[in-house]
mmCIF file of C-alpha atoms in Angstrom:
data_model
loop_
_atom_site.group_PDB
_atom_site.id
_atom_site.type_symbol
_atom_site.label_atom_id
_atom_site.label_comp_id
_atom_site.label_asym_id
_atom_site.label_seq_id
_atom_site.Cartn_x
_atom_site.Cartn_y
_atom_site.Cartn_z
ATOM 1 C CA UNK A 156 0.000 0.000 0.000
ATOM 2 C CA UNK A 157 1.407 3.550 -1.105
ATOM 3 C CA UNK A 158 2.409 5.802 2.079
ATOM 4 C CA UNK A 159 3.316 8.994 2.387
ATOM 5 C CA UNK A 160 6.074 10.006 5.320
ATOM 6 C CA UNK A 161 6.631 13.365 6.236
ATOM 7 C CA UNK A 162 10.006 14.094 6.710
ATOM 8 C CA UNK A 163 10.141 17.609 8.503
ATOM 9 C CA UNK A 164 8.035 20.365 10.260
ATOM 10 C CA UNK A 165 5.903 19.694 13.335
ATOM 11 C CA UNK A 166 4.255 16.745 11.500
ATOM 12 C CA UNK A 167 7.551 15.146 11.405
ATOM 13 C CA UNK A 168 7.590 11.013 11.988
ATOM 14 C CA UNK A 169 4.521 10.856 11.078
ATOM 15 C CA UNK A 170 3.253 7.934 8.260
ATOM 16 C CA UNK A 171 0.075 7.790 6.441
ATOM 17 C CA UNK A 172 -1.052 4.875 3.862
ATOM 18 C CA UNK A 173 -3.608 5.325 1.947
ATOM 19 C CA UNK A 174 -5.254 3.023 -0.725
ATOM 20 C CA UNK A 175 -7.856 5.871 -1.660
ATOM 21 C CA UNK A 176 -7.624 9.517 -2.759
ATOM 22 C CA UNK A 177 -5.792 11.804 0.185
ATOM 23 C CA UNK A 178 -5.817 15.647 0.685
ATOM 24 C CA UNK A 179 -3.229 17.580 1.833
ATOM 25 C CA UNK A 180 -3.625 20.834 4.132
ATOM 26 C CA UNK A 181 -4.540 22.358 6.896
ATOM 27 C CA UNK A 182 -8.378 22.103 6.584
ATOM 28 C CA UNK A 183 -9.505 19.135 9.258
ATOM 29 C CA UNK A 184 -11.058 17.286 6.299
ATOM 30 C CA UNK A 185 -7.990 17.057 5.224
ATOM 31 C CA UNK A 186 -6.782 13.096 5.495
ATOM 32 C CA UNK A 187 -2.797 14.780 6.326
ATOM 33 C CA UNK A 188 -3.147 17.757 8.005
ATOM 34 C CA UNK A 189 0.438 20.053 8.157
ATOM 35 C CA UNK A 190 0.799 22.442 10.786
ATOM 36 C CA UNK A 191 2.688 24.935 8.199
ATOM 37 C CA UNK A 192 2.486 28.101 7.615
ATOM 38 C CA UNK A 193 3.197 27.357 3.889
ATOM 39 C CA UNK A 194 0.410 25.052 3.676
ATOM 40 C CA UNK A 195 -2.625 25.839 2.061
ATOM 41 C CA UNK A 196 -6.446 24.917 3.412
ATOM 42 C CA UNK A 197 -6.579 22.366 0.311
ATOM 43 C CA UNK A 198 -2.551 21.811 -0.868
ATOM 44 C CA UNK A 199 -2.562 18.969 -2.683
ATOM 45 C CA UNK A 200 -4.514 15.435 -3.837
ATOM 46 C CA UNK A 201 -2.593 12.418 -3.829
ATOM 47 C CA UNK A 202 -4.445 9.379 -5.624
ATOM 48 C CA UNK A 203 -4.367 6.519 -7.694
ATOM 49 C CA UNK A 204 -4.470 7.056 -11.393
ATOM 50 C CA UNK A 205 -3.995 5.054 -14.568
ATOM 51 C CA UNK A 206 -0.216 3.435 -13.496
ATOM 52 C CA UNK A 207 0.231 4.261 -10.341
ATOM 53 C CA UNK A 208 -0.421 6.947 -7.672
ATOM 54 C CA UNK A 209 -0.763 10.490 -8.621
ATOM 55 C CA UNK A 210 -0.151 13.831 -7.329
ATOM 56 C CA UNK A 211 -2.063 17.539 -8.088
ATOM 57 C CA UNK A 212 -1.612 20.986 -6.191
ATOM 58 C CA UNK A 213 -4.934 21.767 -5.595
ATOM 59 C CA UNK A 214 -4.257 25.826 -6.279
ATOM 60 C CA UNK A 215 -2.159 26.211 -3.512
ATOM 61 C CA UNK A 216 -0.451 29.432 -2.917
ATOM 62 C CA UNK A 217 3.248 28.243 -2.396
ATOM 63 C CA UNK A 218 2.792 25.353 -4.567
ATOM 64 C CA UNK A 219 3.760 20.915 -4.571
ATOM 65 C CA UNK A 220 6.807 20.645 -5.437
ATOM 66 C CA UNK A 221 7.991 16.606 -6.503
ATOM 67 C CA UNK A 222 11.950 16.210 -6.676
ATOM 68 C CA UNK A 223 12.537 20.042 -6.320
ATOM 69 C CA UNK A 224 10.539 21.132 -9.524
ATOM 70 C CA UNK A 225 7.272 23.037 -9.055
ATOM 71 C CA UNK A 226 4.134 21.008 -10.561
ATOM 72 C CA UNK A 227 1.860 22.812 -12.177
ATOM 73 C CA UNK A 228 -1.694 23.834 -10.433
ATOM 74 C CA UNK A 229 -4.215 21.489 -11.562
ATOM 75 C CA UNK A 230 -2.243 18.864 -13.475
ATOM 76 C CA UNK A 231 -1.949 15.587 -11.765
ATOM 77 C CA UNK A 232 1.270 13.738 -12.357
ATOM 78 C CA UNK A 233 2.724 10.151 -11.781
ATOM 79 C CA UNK A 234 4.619 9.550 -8.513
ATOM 80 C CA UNK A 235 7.416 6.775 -8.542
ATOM 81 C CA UNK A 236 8.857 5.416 -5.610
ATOM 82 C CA UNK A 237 10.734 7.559 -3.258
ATOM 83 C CA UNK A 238 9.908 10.705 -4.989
ATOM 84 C CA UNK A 239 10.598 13.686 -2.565
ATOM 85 C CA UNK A 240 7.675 15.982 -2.231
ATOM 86 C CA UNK A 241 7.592 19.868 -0.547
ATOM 87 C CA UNK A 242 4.270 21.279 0.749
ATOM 88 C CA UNK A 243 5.112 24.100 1.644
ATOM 89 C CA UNK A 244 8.511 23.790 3.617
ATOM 90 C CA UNK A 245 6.842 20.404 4.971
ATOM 91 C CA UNK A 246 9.337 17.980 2.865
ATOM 92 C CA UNK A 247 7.649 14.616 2.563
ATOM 93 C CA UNK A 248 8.673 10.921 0.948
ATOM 94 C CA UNK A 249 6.908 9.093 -1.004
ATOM 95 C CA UNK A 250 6.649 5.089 -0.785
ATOM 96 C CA UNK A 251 5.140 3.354 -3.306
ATOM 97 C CA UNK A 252 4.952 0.133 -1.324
ATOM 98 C CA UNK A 253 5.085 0.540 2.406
ATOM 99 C CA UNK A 254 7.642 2.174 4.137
ATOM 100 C CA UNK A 255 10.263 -0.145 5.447
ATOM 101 C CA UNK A 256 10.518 -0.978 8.541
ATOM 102 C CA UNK A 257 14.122 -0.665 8.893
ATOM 103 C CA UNK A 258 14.120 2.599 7.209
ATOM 104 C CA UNK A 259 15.293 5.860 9.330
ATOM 105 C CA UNK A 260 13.904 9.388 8.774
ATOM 106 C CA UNK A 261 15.651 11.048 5.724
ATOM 107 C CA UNK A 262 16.484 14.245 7.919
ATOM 108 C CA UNK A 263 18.005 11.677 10.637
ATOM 109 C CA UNK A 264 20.073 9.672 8.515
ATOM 110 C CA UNK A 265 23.856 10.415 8.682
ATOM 111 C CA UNK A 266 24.895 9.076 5.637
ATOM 112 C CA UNK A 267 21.861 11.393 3.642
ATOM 113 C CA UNK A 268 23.673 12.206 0.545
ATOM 114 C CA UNK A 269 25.476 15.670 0.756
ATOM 115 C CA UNK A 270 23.836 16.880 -2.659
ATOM 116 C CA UNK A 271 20.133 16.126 -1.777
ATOM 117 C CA UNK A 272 21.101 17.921 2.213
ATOM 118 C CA UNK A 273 22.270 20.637 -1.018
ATOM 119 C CA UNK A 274 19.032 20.694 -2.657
ATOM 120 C CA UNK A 275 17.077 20.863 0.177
ATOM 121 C CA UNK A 276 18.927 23.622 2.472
ATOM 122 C CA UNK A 277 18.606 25.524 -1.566
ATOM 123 C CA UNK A 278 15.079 24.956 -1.554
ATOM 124 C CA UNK A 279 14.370 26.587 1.434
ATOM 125 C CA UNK A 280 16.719 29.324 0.997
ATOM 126 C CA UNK A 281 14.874 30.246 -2.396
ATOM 127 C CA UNK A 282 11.131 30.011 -0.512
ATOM 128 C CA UNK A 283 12.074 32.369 2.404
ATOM 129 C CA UNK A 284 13.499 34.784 -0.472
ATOM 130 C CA UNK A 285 10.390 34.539 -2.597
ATOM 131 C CA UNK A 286 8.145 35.124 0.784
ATOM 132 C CA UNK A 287 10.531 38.200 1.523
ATOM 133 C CA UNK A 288 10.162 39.919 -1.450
ATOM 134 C CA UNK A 289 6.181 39.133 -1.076
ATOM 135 C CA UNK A 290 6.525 42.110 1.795
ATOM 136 C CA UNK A 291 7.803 45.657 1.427
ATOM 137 C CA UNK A 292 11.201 45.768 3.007
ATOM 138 C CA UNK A 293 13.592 48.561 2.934
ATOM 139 C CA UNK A 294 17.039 46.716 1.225
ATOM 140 C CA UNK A 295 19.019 47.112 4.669
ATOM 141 C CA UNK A 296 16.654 44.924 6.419
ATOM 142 C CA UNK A 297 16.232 42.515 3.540
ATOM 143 C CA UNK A 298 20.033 41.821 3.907
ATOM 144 C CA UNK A 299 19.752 41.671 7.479
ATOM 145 C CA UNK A 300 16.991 39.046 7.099
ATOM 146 C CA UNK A 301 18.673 37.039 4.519
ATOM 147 C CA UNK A 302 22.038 37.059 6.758
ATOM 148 C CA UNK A 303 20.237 35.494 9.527
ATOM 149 C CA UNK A 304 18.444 32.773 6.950
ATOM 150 C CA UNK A 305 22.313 31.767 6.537
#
């Protein structure tokens, strides 16, 4: 069965399989509810679909992003296994079998390859830019903001 693990953020830990269409968000219908401020109400739909399970952003404002590309709002696309999936800055794994039990938390495994830590710490960096310039900031405190992102 397909499960989705959630791999940082306040949901952290946490597992969900699902054999069914899923939401994503913060709304309490929501079958994975993030506590993230990035989150939309309705994120994103994860579901099976013609090969496999499937994933659409539902309109959300920050956007789903699968292996550090933005999807497009509204076009559902094929997940494989392990894909790596942002909601926000909620980063989450996908399984397309169950989640081993062996396996350790991405963001707790010391040997996590250095260029994905790369990706990820890049990812971030570029979201807290994009929500900065969302905001009217005088240049000196935008560079004082971005020094303590560092």
């Amino acid at each position: 069965m397909p499960s989705l693990e959630i791999l940082s953020g306040e949901n952290w830990g946490q597992s969900f399989s699902f054999s069914h269409e899923i939401k994503v968000g913060k709304d309490p219908s929501c079958t994975v509810k993030l506590a993230d401020a990035g989150v939309s109400r309705f994120h994103a739909r994860l579901g099976p679909g013609a090969s496999g399970v499937t994933i659409e952003d539902l309109g959300s404002s920050n956007g789903t992003y699968v292996n550090f590309k933005k999807r497009p709002r509204g076009e559902a696309i094929q997940l494989k296994d392990q894909d790596v999936i942002f909601f926000g800055r909620t980063v989450a794994k996908f399984w397309a079998g169950a989640r081993p039990e062996t396996h350790e938390p991405l963001t707790q495994d010391p040997k996590l390859d250095a260029s994905l830590r790369a990706l990820i710490r890049s990812h971030e960096q570029r979201e807290v830019l994009r929500r900065l310039r969302l905001h009217e900031l005088d240049p000196e405190s935008l560079d004082r903001l971005l020094a303590q992102a560092r």
